[in-house]
Short mmCIF file of C-alpha atoms in Angstrom, two decimals:
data_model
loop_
_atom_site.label_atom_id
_atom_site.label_comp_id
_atom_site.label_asym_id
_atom_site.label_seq_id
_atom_site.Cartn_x
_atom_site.Cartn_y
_atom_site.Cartn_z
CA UNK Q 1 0.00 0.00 0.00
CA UNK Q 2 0.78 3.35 -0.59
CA UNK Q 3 2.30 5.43 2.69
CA UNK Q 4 -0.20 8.16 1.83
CA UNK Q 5 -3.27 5.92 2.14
CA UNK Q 6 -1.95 3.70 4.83
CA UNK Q 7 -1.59 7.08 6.83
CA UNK Q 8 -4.96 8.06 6.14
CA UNK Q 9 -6.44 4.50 7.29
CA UNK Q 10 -4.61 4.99 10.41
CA UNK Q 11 -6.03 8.53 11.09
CA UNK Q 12 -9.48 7.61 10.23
CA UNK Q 13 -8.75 4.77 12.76
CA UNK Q 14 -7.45 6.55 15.55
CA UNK Q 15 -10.30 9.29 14.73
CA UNK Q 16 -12.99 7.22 14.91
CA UNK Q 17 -11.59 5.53 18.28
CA UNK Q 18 -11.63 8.87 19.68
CA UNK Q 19 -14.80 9.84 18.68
CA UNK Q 20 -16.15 6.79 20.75
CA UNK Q 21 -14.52 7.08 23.35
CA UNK Q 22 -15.85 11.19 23.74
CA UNK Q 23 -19.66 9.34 22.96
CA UNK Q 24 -19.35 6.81 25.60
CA UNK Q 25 -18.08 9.31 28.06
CA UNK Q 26 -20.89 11.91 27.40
CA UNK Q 27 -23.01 9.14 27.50
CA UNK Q 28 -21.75 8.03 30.99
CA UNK Q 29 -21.26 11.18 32.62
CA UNK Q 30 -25.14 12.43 31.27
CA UNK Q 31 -26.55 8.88 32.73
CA UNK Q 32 -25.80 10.18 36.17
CA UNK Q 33 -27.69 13.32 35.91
CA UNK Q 34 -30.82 11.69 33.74
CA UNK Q 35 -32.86 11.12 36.60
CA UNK Q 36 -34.89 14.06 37.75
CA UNK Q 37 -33.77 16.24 34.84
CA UNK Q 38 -36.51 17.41 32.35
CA UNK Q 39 -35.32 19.52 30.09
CA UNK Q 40 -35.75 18.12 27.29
CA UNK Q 41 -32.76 18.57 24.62
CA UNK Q 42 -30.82 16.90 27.74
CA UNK Q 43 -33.10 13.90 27.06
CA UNK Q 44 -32.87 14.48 23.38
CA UNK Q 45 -28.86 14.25 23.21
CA UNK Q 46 -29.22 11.25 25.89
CA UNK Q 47 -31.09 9.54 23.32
CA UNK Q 48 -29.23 9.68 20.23
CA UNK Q 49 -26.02 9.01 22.16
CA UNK Q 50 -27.57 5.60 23.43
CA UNK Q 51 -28.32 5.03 20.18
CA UNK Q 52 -24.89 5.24 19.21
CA UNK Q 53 -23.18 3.27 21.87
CA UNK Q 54 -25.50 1.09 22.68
CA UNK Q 55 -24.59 -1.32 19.47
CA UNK Q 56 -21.15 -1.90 21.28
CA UNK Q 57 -22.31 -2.30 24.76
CA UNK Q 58 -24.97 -4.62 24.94
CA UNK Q 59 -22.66 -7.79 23.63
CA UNK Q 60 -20.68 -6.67 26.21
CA UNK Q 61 -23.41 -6.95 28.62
CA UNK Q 62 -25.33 -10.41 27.50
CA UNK Q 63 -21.55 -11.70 28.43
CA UNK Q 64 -20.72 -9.64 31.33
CA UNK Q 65 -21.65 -11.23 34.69
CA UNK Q 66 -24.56 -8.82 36.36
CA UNK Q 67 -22.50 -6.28 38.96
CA UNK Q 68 -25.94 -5.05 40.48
CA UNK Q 69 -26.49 -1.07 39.83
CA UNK Q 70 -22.92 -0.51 38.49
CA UNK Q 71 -22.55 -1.13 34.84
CA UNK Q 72 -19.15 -1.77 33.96
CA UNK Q 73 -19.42 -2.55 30.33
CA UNK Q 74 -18.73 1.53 29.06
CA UNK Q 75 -15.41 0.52 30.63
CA UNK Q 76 -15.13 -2.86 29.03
CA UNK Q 77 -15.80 -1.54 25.72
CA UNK Q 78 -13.53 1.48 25.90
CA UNK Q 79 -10.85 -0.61 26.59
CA UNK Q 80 -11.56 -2.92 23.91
CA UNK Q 81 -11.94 0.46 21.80
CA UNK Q 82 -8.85 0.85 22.28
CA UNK Q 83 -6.96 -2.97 22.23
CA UNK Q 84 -8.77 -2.83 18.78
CA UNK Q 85 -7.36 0.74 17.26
CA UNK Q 86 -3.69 -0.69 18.54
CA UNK Q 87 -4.25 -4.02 17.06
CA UNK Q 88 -5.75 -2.28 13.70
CA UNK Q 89 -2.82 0.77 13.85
CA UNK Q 90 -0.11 -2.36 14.00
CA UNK Q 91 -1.62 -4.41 11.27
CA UNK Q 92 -1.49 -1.14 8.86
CA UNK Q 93 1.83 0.22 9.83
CA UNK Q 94 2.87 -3.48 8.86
CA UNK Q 95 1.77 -3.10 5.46
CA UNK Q 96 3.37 -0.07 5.04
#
């Protein structure tokens, strides 16, 4: 492969790694103050970001064994986030 496009596959990797990680963080962080809040663009950002995360986290939850009220799977999936960029960023620079 060209350095030029292998570069470019490992930015849009690393990029879109990030941009998870920032979702799933929001997404955490807003989950503690969704209770009693009713405004309702709060609920309406809420929404689409479980909508976005919620493809990766609930394999990681049928497997997970059940922790009571602490969900642990945002932090199982960010670090398999990012086990999976390294692995992916490896495997390009390889073909490089």
């Amino acid at each position: 492969m060209t350095d030029w496009l292998v570069l470019f596959l490992v930015r849009l990797v690393h990029g879109l790694a990030t941009a998870f990680f920032w979702l799933l963080l929001v997404r955490v962080i807003m989950s503690w103050f969704i209770q009693g809040n009713y405004n309702r663009t709060f609920h309406d950002v809420y929404r689409v970001l479980v909508q976005l995360t919620e493809p990766v986290l609930a394999p990681i939850r049928r497997v997970m064994p059940a922790t009571g009220p602490l969900d642990l799977s945002p932090l199982v999936a960010l670090l398999l986030v990012q086990l999976v960029e390294w692995i992916l960023v490896r495997l390009l620079l390889l073909l490089a």
